[in-house]
JSON list of C-alpha atoms in Angstrom, two decimals:
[
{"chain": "D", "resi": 1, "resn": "UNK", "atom": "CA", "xyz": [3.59, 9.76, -5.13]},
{"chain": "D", "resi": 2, "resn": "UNK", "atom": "CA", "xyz": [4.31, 10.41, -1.43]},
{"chain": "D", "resi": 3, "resn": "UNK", "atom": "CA", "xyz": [2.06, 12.85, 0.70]},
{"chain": "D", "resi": 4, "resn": "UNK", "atom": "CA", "xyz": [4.26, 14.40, 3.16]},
{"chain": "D", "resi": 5, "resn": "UNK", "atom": "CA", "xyz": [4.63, 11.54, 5.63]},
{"chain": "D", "resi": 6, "resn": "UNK", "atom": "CA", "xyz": [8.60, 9.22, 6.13]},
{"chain": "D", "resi": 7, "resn": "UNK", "atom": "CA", "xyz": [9.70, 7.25, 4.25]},
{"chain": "D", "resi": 8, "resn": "UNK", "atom": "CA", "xyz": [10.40, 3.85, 4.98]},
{"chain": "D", "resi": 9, "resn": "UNK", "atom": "CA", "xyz": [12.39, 0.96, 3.00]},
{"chain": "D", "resi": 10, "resn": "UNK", "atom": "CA", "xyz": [11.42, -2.83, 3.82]},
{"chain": "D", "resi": 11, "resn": "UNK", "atom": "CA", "xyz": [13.34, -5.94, 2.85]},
{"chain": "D", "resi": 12, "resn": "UNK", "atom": "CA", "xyz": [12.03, -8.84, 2.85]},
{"chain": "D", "resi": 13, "resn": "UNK", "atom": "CA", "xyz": [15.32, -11.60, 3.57]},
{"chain": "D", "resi": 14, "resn": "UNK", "atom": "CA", "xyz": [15.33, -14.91, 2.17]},
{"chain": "D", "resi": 15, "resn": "UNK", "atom": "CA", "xyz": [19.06, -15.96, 2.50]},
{"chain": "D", "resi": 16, "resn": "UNK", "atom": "CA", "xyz": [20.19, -15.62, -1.01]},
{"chain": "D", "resi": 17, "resn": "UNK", "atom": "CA", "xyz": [16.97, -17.22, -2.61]},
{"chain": "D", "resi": 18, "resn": "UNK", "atom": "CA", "xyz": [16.11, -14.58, -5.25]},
{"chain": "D", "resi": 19, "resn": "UNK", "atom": "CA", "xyz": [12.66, -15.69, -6.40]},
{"chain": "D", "resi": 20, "resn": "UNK", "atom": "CA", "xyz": [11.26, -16.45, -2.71]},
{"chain": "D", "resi": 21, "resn": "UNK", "atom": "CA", "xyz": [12.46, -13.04, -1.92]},
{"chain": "D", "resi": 22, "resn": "UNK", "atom": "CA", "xyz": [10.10, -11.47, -5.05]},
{"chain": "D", "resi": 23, "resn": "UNK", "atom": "CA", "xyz": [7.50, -13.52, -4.50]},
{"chain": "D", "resi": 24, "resn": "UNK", "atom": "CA", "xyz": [7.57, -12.84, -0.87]},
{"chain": "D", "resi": 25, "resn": "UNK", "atom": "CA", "xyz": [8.25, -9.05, -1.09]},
{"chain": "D", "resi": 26, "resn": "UNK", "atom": "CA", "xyz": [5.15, -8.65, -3.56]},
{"chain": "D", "resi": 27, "resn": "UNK", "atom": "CA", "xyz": [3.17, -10.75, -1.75]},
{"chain": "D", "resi": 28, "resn": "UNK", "atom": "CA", "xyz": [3.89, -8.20, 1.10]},
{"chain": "D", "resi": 29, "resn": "UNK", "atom": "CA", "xyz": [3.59, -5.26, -0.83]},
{"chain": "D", "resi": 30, "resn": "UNK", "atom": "CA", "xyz": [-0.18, -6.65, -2.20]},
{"chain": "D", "resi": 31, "resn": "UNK", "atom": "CA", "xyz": [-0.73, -6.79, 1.61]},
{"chain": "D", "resi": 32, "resn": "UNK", "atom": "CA", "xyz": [0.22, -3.15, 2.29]},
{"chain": "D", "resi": 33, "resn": "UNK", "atom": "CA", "xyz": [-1.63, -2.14, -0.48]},
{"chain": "D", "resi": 34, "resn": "UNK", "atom": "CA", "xyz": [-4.38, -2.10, 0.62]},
{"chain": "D", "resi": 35, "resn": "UNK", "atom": "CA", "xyz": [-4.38, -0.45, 3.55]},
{"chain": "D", "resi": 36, "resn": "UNK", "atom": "CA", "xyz": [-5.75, 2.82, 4.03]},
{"chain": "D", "resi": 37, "resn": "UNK", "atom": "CA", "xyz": [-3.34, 5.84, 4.54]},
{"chain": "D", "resi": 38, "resn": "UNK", "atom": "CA", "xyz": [-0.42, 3.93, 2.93]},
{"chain": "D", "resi": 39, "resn": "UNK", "atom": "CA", "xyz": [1.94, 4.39, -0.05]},
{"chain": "D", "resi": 40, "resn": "UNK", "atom": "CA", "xyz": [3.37, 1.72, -1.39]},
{"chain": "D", "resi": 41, "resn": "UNK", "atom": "CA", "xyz": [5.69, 0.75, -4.10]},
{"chain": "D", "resi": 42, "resn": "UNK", "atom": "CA", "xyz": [8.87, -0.94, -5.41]},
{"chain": "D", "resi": 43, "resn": "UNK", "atom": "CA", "xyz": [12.86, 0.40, -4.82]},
{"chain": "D", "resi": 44, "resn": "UNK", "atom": "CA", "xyz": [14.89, 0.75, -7.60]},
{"chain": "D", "resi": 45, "resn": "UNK", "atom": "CA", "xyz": [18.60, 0.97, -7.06]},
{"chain": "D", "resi": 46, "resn": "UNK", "atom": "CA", "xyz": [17.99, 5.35, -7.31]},
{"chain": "D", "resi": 47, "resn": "UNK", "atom": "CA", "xyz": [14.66, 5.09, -5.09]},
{"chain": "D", "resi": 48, "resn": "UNK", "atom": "CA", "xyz": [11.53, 4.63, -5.41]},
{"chain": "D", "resi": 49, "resn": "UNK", "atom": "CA", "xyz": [10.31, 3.20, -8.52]},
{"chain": "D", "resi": 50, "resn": "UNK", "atom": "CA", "xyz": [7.78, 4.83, -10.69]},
{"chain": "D", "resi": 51, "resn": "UNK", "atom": "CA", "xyz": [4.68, 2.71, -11.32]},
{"chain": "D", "resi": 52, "resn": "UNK", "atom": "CA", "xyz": [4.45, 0.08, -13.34]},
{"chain": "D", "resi": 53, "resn": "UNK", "atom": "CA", "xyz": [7.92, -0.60, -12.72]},
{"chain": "D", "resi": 54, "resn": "UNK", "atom": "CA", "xyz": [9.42, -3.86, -11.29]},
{"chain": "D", "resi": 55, "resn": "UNK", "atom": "CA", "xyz": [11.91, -3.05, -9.10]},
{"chain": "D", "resi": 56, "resn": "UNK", "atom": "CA", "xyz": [15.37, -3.44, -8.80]},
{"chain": "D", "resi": 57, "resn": "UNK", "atom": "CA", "xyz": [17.45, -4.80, -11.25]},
{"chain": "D", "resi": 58, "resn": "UNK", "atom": "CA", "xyz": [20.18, -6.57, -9.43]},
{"chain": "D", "resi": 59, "resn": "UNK", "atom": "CA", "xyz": [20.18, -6.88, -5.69]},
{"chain": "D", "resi": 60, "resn": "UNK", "atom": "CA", "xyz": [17.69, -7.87, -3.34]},
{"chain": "D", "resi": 61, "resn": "UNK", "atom": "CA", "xyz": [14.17, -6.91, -3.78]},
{"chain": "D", "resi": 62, "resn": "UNK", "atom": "CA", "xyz": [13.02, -3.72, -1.83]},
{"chain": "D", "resi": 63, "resn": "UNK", "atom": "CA", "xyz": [9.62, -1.92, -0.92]},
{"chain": "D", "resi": 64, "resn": "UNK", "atom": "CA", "xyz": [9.57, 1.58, 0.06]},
{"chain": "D", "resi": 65, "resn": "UNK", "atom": "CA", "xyz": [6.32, 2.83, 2.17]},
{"chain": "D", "resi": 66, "resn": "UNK", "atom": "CA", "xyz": [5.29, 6.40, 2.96]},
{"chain": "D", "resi": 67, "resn": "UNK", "atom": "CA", "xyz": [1.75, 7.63, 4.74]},
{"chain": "D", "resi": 68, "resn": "UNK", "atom": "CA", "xyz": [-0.26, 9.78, 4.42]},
{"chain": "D", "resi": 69, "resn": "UNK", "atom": "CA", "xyz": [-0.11, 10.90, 7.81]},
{"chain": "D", "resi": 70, "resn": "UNK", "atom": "CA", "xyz": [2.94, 13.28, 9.17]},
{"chain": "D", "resi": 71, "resn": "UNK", "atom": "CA", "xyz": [2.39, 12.47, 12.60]},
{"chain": "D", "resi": 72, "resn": "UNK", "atom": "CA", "xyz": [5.51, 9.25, 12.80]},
{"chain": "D", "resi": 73, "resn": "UNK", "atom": "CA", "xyz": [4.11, 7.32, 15.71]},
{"chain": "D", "resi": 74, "resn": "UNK", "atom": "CA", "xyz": [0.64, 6.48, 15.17]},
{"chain": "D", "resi": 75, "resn": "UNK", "atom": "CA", "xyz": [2.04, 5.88, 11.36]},
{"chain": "D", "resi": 76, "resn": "UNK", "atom": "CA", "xyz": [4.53, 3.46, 12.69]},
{"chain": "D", "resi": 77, "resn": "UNK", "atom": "CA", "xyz": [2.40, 1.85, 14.74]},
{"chain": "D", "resi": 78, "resn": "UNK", "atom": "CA", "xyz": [-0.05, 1.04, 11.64]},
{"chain": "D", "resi": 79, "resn": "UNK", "atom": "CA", "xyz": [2.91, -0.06, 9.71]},
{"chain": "D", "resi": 80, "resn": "UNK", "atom": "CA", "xyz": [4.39, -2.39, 12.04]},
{"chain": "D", "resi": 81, "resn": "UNK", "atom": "CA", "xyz": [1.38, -3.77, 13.30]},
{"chain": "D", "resi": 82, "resn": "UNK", "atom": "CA", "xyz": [0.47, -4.64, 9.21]},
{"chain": "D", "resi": 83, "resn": "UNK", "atom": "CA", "xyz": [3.73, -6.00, 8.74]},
{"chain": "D", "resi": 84, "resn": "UNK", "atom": "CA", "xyz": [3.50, -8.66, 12.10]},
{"chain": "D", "resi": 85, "resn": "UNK", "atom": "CA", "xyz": [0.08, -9.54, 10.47]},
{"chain": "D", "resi": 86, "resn": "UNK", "atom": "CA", "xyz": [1.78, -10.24, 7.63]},
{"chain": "D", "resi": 87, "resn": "UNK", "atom": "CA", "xyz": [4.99, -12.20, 9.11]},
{"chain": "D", "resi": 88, "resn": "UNK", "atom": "CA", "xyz": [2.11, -13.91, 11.15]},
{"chain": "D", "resi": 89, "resn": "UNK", "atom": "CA", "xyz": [1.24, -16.44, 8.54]},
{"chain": "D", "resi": 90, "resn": "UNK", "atom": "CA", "xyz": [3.88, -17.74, 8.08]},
{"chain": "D", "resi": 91, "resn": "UNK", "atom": "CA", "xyz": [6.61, -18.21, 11.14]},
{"chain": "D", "resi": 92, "resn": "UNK", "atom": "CA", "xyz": [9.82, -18.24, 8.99]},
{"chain": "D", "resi": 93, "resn": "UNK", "atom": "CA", "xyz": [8.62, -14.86, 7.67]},
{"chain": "D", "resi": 94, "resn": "UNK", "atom": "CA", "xyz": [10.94, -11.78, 7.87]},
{"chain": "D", "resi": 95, "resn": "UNK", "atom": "CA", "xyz": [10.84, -8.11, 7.40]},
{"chain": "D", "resi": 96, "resn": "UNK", "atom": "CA", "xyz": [13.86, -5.56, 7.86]},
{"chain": "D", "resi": 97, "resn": "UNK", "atom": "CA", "xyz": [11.91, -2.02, 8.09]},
{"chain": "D", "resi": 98, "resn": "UNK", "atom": "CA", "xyz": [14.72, 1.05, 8.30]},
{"chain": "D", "resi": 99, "resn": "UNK", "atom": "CA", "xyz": [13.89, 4.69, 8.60]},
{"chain": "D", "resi": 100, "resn": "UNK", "atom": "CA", "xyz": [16.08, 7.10, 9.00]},
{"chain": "D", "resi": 101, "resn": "UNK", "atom": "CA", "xyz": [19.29, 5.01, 9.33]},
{"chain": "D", "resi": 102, "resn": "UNK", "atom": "CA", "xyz": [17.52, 3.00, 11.77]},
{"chain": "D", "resi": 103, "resn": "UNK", "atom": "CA", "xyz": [16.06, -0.38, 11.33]},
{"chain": "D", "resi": 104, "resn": "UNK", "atom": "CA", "xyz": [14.64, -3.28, 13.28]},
{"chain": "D", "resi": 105, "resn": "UNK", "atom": "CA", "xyz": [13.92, -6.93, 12.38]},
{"chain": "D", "resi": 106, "resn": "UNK", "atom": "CA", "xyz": [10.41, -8.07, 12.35]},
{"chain": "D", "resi": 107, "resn": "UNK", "atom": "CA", "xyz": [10.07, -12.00, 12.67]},
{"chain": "D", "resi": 108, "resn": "UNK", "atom": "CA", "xyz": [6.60, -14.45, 12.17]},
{"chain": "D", "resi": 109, "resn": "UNK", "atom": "CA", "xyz": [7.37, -15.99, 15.44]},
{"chain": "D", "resi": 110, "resn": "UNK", "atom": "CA", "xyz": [8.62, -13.16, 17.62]},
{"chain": "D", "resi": 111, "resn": "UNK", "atom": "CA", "xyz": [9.51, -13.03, 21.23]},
{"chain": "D", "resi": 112, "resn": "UNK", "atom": "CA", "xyz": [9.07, -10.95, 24.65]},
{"chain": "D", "resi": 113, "resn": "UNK", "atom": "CA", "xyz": [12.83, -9.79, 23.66]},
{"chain": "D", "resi": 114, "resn": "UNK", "atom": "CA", "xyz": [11.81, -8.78, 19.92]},
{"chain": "D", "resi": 115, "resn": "UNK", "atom": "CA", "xyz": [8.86, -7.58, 20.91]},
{"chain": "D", "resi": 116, "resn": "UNK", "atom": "CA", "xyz": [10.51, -5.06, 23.41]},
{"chain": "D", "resi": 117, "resn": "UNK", "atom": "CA", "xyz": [13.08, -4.04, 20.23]},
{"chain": "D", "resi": 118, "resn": "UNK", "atom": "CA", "xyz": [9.81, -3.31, 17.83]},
{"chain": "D", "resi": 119, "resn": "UNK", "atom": "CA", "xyz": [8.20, -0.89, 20.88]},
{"chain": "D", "resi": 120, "resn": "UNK", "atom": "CA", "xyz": [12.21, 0.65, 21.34]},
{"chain": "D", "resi": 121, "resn": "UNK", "atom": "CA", "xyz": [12.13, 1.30, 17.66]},
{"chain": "D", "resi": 122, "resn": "UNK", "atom": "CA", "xyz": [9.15, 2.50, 17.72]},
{"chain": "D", "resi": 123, "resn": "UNK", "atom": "CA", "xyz": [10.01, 5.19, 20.64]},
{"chain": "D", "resi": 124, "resn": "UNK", "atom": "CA", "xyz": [13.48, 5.69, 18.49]},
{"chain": "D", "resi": 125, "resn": "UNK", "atom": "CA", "xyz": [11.61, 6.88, 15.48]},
{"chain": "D", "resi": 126, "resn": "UNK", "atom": "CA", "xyz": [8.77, 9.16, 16.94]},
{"chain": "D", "resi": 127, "resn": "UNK", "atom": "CA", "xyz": [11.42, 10.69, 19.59]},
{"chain": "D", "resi": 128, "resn": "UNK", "atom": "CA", "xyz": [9.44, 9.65, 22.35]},
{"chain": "D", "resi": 129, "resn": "UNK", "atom": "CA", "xyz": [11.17, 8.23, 25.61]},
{"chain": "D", "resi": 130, "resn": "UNK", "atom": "CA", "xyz": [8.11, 6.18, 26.70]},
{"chain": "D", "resi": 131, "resn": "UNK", "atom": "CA", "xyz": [4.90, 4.36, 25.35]},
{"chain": "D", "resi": 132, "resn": "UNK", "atom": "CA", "xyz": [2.05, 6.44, 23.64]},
{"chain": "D", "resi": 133, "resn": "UNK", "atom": "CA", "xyz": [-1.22, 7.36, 25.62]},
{"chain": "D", "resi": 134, "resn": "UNK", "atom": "CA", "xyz": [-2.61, 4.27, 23.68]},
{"chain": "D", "resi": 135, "resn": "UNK", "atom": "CA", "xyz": [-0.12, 1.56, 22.34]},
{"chain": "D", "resi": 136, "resn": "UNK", "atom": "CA", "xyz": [-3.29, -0.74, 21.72]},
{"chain": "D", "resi": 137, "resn": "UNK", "atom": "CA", "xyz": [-4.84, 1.39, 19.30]},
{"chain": "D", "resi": 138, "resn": "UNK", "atom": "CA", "xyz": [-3.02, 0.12, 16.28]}
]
């Protein structure tokens, strides 16, 4: 199921609106689908589901992703960059991405200041103290 590479969880928040949130997180997860290098698939309240699954049973609605890379930054950098695509069509769009025990907010409409947080995160996770030889390749 997963190849070696971290494993992240996304949420997709919707303020208590239960269907948005599924459509919304499988919407997303269609999205991540299909990228190349990616793992994709649906939490359960023990992990990650097996497929064919739907997800959780109570709760909110989860997605966990792992690469096939082991190499965390250019991995995040793919992820994140997917997910802001995603967020990107529609403004009131969010996506909670945690690895680790660490977690950042990623919005449709984002900011200089949430921007800065995303690259932060990004440096948190890799264990890197400043920005990649390339932070445009993504």
């Amino acid at each position: 199921m997963r190849d070696g590479g971290p494993l992240w969880t996304l949420t997709v928040p919707t303020g208590g609106d239960a269907l948005r949130q599924e459509r919304l997180t499988r919407d997303l997860h269609d999205s991540l689908e299909r990228a190349d290098g990616l793992v994709v698939g649906f939490h359960d309240d023990e992990g990650p589901a097996e497929p064919g699954r739907k997800g959780t049973g109570v709760g909110e609605v989860a997605l966990w992703a792992a690469t096939t890379a082991t190499v965390v930054r250019p991995a995040s950098q793919v992820l994140i960059t997917l997910i802001k695509e995603w967020c990107a069509k529609e403004r009131h769009r969010k996506v909670v991405v945690t690895i680790g025990g660490d977690s950042i907010e990623i919005t449709g409409r984002p900011d200089a200041a949430q921007e800065r947080m995303v690259r932060e995160f990004q440096d948190r996770i890799s264990g890197d103290s400043g920005p990649g030889p390339d932070d445009s390749a993504a």
